[in-house]
Amino acid sequence: MMLLPATARAECVVLLHGLARSEASMLVLQEVLEFHGYRVINEGYPSEDAPIEDLVRYVGESAALCGAERMHFVTHSLGGILVRAWLAQAHPENLGHVVMLAPPNHGSEIVDTLDSNSVLRDIATFFNGPATHELGTGAQSVPNQLPPVDFDLGVIAGNVPINPLGAAVINGPSDGTVSVESTRVEGMRDHIVINASHTLIMMNPVAMAEVLEYLRNGVFDHNITLPSALRKLSQRQAG
């Protein structure tokens, strides 16, 4: 009787894009994860059309597509806040690791600036929708109303502020939209800062290599360089 090689246990990764973006923004990361053996759910949601409370249900809809497989989340920006809100309700039994890219876990000063001027607020609402104004740094913002995380979370922050408004209004290191400090949240397991902007962090080779590290090991490799990241991305892990 011929013995077949053991099949690895299937693992599923749910990707959630950020505000005013689409699933297309996560396609490069999707391809990397699929190359490394994960089944990936990369569904869009109408981030510009509804408040955060109404957007949370899309997390559950994507999670359901993983079935009984071990399920991880990898999010960008607002996607991380949606996952926090969804997991604050209950944890699925198959929950694995969560990696957040540039999450506004304590809001963004850019939102505060936009909300201080009625014209700017109206423009932001027109282009980015009602969820925009729920992401400020005040005590009543949605991120600051969520409980500390009680799941396995790693956070990747960027420190390249290519957004001139962000560079002007955010104190301290930031990715141009979210400060490094705002990405931190009580209960997270690991945190790392890389040279990346908010807009492109999900396609940054070091960020993608760190995502793989966390999904596999539950911690980041704080010594990854660009050359080593490219090697990790191009080489499938054995076993």
Short mmCIF file of C-alpha atoms in Angstrom, two decimals:
data_model
loop_
_atom_site.label_atom_id
_atom_site.label_comp_id
_atom_site.label_asym_id
_atom_site.label_seq_id
_atom_site.Cartn_x
_atom_site.Cartn_y
_atom_site.Cartn_z
CA MET A 1 0.00 0.00 0.00
CA MET A 2 1.43 3.38 -1.04
CA LEU A 3 1.76 5.99 1.71
CA LEU A 4 0.86 9.50 0.64
CA PRO A 5 2.50 12.53 2.24
CA ALA A 6 0.49 14.07 5.03
CA THR A 7 -1.56 17.06 4.03
CA ALA A 8 -0.97 20.17 6.12
CA ARG A 9 -3.96 21.42 8.07
CA ALA A 10 -5.71 24.09 6.03
CA GLU A 11 -5.47 27.64 7.32
CA CYS A 12 -7.52 30.56 6.11
CA VAL A 13 -6.64 34.26 6.12
CA VAL A 14 -9.30 36.96 5.98
CA LEU A 15 -8.05 40.25 4.51
CA LEU A 16 -9.84 43.51 5.27
CA HIS A 17 -8.92 46.69 3.43
CA GLY A 18 -9.01 50.23 4.77
CA LEU A 19 -11.28 53.25 4.41
CA ALA A 20 -12.02 54.37 0.85
CA ARG A 21 -10.07 51.43 -0.53
CA SER A 22 -11.15 48.13 -2.06
CA GLU A 23 -10.08 44.50 -2.08
CA ALA A 24 -7.78 45.40 -4.98
CA SER A 25 -5.50 47.19 -2.51
CA MET A 26 -4.83 43.83 -0.83
CA LEU A 27 -4.24 41.78 -3.98
CA VAL A 28 -0.44 41.72 -3.75
CA LEU A 29 -0.63 40.52 -0.16
CA GLN A 30 -3.26 37.98 -1.18
CA GLU A 31 -0.96 36.53 -3.83
CA VAL A 32 1.93 36.32 -1.36
CA LEU A 33 -0.19 34.49 1.20
CA GLU A 34 -1.58 32.08 -1.38
CA PHE A 35 1.94 31.38 -2.64
CA HIS A 36 2.81 30.39 0.93
CA GLY A 37 -0.09 27.97 1.21
CA TYR A 38 -2.89 29.93 2.84
CA ARG A 39 -6.43 30.06 1.58
CA VAL A 40 -7.32 33.74 1.38
CA ILE A 41 -10.66 35.52 1.68
CA ASN A 42 -10.34 39.02 0.24
CA GLU A 43 -13.83 40.48 0.04
CA GLY A 44 -14.57 44.18 -0.36
CA TYR A 45 -17.00 46.10 1.83
CA PRO A 46 -18.67 49.51 1.29
CA SER A 47 -16.41 51.54 3.57
CA GLU A 48 -17.56 54.85 2.08
CA ASP A 49 -21.27 54.20 2.45
CA ALA A 50 -21.95 53.45 6.11
CA PRO A 51 -20.87 54.09 9.70
CA ILE A 52 -18.60 51.62 11.45
CA GLU A 53 -21.48 49.99 13.34
CA ASP A 54 -23.03 48.94 10.04
CA LEU A 55 -19.74 47.84 8.48
CA VAL A 56 -18.87 45.35 11.22
CA ARG A 57 -21.21 42.71 9.79
CA TYR A 58 -18.97 42.33 6.75
CA VAL A 59 -16.26 40.91 9.00
CA GLY A 60 -18.57 38.09 9.99
CA GLU A 61 -19.57 37.45 6.41
CA SER A 62 -15.93 37.06 5.35
CA ALA A 63 -15.10 34.96 8.42
CA ALA A 64 -17.92 32.55 7.60
CA LEU A 65 -16.25 31.77 4.27
CA CYS A 66 -13.35 30.16 6.17
CA GLY A 67 -15.64 27.44 7.46
CA ALA A 68 -14.02 25.34 10.19
CA GLU A 69 -10.43 26.05 9.07
CA ARG A 70 -8.10 27.84 11.44
CA MET A 71 -8.77 31.50 10.67
CA HIS A 72 -6.43 34.48 10.79
CA PHE A 73 -7.10 38.13 10.04
CA VAL A 74 -4.79 40.59 8.31
CA THR A 75 -6.15 44.12 8.14
CA HIS A 76 -5.27 47.57 6.90
CA SER A 77 -6.28 50.76 8.72
CA LEU A 78 -10.08 50.81 9.30
CA GLY A 79 -10.17 47.05 8.72
CA GLY A 80 -8.43 46.59 12.05
CA ILE A 81 -11.06 48.62 13.88
CA LEU A 82 -13.81 46.53 12.30
CA VAL A 83 -12.13 43.33 13.47
CA ARG A 84 -11.73 44.72 16.99
CA ALA A 85 -15.42 45.63 17.06
CA TRP A 86 -16.45 42.21 15.70
CA LEU A 87 -14.26 40.25 18.12
CA ALA A 88 -15.52 42.37 21.02
CA GLN A 89 -18.85 40.60 20.49
CA ALA A 90 -17.48 37.03 20.55
CA HIS A 91 -14.48 34.93 19.50
CA PRO A 92 -14.94 32.12 16.99
CA GLU A 93 -13.45 28.82 18.11
CA ASN A 94 -11.18 28.65 15.07
CA LEU A 95 -9.59 32.08 15.61
CA GLY A 96 -5.83 32.15 15.06
CA HIS A 97 -3.61 35.21 14.78
CA VAL A 98 -4.55 38.79 13.89
CA VAL A 99 -2.13 41.17 12.19
CA MET A 100 -3.07 44.83 11.81
CA LEU A 101 -1.29 47.13 9.37
CA ALA A 102 -1.40 50.82 10.39
CA PRO A 103 -4.55 50.57 12.53
CA PRO A 104 -5.89 53.83 14.05
CA ASN A 105 -6.37 52.16 17.41
CA HIS A 106 -6.63 55.55 19.08
CA GLY A 107 -7.84 57.50 16.07
CA SER A 108 -6.12 60.00 13.81
CA GLU A 109 -5.38 63.69 14.27
CA ILE A 110 -6.21 64.18 10.59
CA VAL A 111 -9.85 63.42 11.39
CA ASP A 112 -9.74 65.95 14.23
CA THR A 113 -8.45 68.58 11.80
CA LEU A 114 -11.10 67.81 9.18
CA ASP A 115 -13.87 67.92 11.76
CA SER A 116 -12.75 71.34 13.03
CA ASN A 117 -13.86 72.96 9.75
CA SER A 118 -17.35 72.44 8.34
CA VAL A 119 -16.22 72.69 4.72
CA LEU A 120 -13.41 70.17 5.21
CA ARG A 121 -15.78 67.89 7.09
CA ASP A 122 -18.31 67.96 4.26
CA ILE A 123 -15.61 67.25 1.68
CA ALA A 124 -14.26 64.32 3.70
CA THR A 125 -17.76 62.89 4.12
CA PHE A 126 -18.44 63.22 0.39
CA PHE A 127 -15.28 61.34 -0.59
CA ASN A 128 -14.77 58.92 2.31
CA GLY A 129 -18.17 58.49 3.93
CA PRO A 130 -19.54 58.71 7.48
CA ALA A 131 -17.02 56.31 9.03
CA THR A 132 -14.33 58.97 8.56
CA HIS A 133 -15.64 61.09 11.42
CA GLU A 134 -15.78 58.14 13.81
CA LEU A 135 -11.99 57.78 13.69
CA GLY A 136 -10.86 60.86 15.60
CA THR A 137 -8.70 60.87 18.71
CA GLY A 138 -11.41 62.01 21.12
CA ALA A 139 -12.74 59.86 23.92
CA GLN A 140 -16.01 59.29 22.06
CA SER A 141 -14.44 58.02 18.82
CA VAL A 142 -15.20 54.42 17.93
CA PRO A 143 -11.61 53.15 18.41
CA ASN A 144 -11.41 54.72 21.85
CA GLN A 145 -14.73 53.19 22.87
CA LEU A 146 -13.60 49.65 22.08
CA PRO A 147 -12.25 47.42 24.88
CA PRO A 148 -8.59 46.35 25.06
CA VAL A 149 -7.85 43.42 22.78
CA ASP A 150 -8.14 39.92 24.25
CA PHE A 151 -6.97 38.02 21.18
CA ASP A 152 -3.59 37.22 19.65
CA LEU A 153 -2.61 40.48 17.95
CA GLY A 154 0.49 41.79 16.22
CA VAL A 155 0.60 45.40 14.96
CA ILE A 156 2.76 46.78 12.15
CA ALA A 157 3.14 50.58 12.06
CA GLY A 158 4.73 52.76 9.40
CA ASN A 159 6.87 55.84 9.90
CA VAL A 160 7.06 57.45 6.43
CA PRO A 161 4.62 60.41 6.34
CA ILE A 162 4.16 61.09 2.61
CA ASN A 163 0.79 62.78 3.33
CA PRO A 164 1.65 66.49 3.85
CA LEU A 165 -1.44 67.11 6.01
CA GLY A 166 -0.49 64.26 8.29
CA ALA A 167 3.08 65.45 8.56
CA ALA A 168 1.78 68.87 9.59
CA VAL A 169 -0.84 67.89 12.19
CA ILE A 170 0.45 64.62 13.71
CA ASN A 171 3.00 64.95 16.48
CA GLY A 172 5.77 62.37 16.57
CA PRO A 173 6.51 59.53 14.14
CA SER A 174 3.65 58.61 11.82
CA ASP A 175 2.83 57.06 8.47
CA GLY A 176 1.18 60.29 7.35
CA THR A 177 -2.29 59.22 8.48
CA VAL A 178 -1.87 57.44 11.82
CA SER A 179 0.77 58.10 14.45
CA VAL A 180 2.94 55.21 15.54
CA GLU A 181 1.65 55.71 19.08
CA SER A 182 -1.98 55.46 17.93
CA THR A 183 -1.35 52.04 16.40
CA ARG A 184 -0.57 50.60 19.83
CA VAL A 185 -3.38 49.05 21.85
CA GLU A 186 -3.58 47.44 25.25
CA GLY A 187 -3.41 43.64 25.03
CA MET A 188 -1.44 43.37 21.80
CA ARG A 189 1.25 40.68 21.77
CA ASP A 190 3.83 42.31 19.51
CA HIS A 191 4.42 45.64 17.76
CA ILE A 192 6.90 46.68 15.09
CA VAL A 193 7.65 49.89 13.18
CA ILE A 194 8.83 49.74 9.56
CA ASN A 195 9.76 52.27 6.88
CA ALA A 196 6.41 52.50 5.10
CA SER A 197 3.61 54.95 4.38
CA HIS A 198 -0.02 54.44 5.34
CA THR A 199 -1.18 54.19 1.75
CA LEU A 200 1.26 51.51 0.61
CA ILE A 201 2.16 49.59 3.77
CA MET A 202 0.17 46.51 2.69
CA MET A 203 2.44 46.14 -0.37
CA ASN A 204 5.70 46.81 1.45
CA PRO A 205 7.97 43.71 1.22
CA VAL A 206 9.11 44.00 4.84
CA ALA A 207 5.51 44.33 6.02
CA MET A 208 4.44 41.28 4.02
CA ALA A 209 7.38 39.25 5.36
CA GLU A 210 6.44 40.28 8.90
CA VAL A 211 2.84 39.23 8.26
CA LEU A 212 4.09 35.77 7.31
CA GLU A 213 6.28 35.63 10.42
CA TYR A 214 3.37 36.46 12.69
CA LEU A 215 0.94 34.07 11.06
CA ARG A 216 3.47 31.24 11.40
CA ASN A 217 5.01 32.02 14.79
CA GLY A 218 2.82 34.48 16.67
CA VAL A 219 5.67 37.01 16.88
CA PHE A 220 7.48 39.34 14.48
CA ASP A 221 11.09 38.99 13.41
CA HIS A 222 12.44 42.40 14.41
CA ASN A 223 15.61 41.88 12.37
CA ILE A 224 14.08 41.57 8.91
CA THR A 225 15.74 43.77 6.31
CA LEU A 226 14.59 44.45 2.75
CA PRO A 227 16.93 41.81 1.25
CA SER A 228 15.92 39.20 3.82
CA ALA A 229 12.26 40.08 3.33
CA LEU A 230 12.55 39.44 -0.39
CA ARG A 231 14.15 36.07 0.30
CA LYS A 232 11.42 35.11 2.75
CA LEU A 233 8.70 36.11 0.30
CA SER A 234 10.20 34.11 -2.55
CA GLN A 235 10.90 30.90 -0.64
CA ARG A 236 8.10 28.65 0.52
CA GLN A 237 8.56 27.29 4.01
CA ALA A 238 8.98 23.52 4.09
CA GLY A 239 6.56 21.39 5.99
#
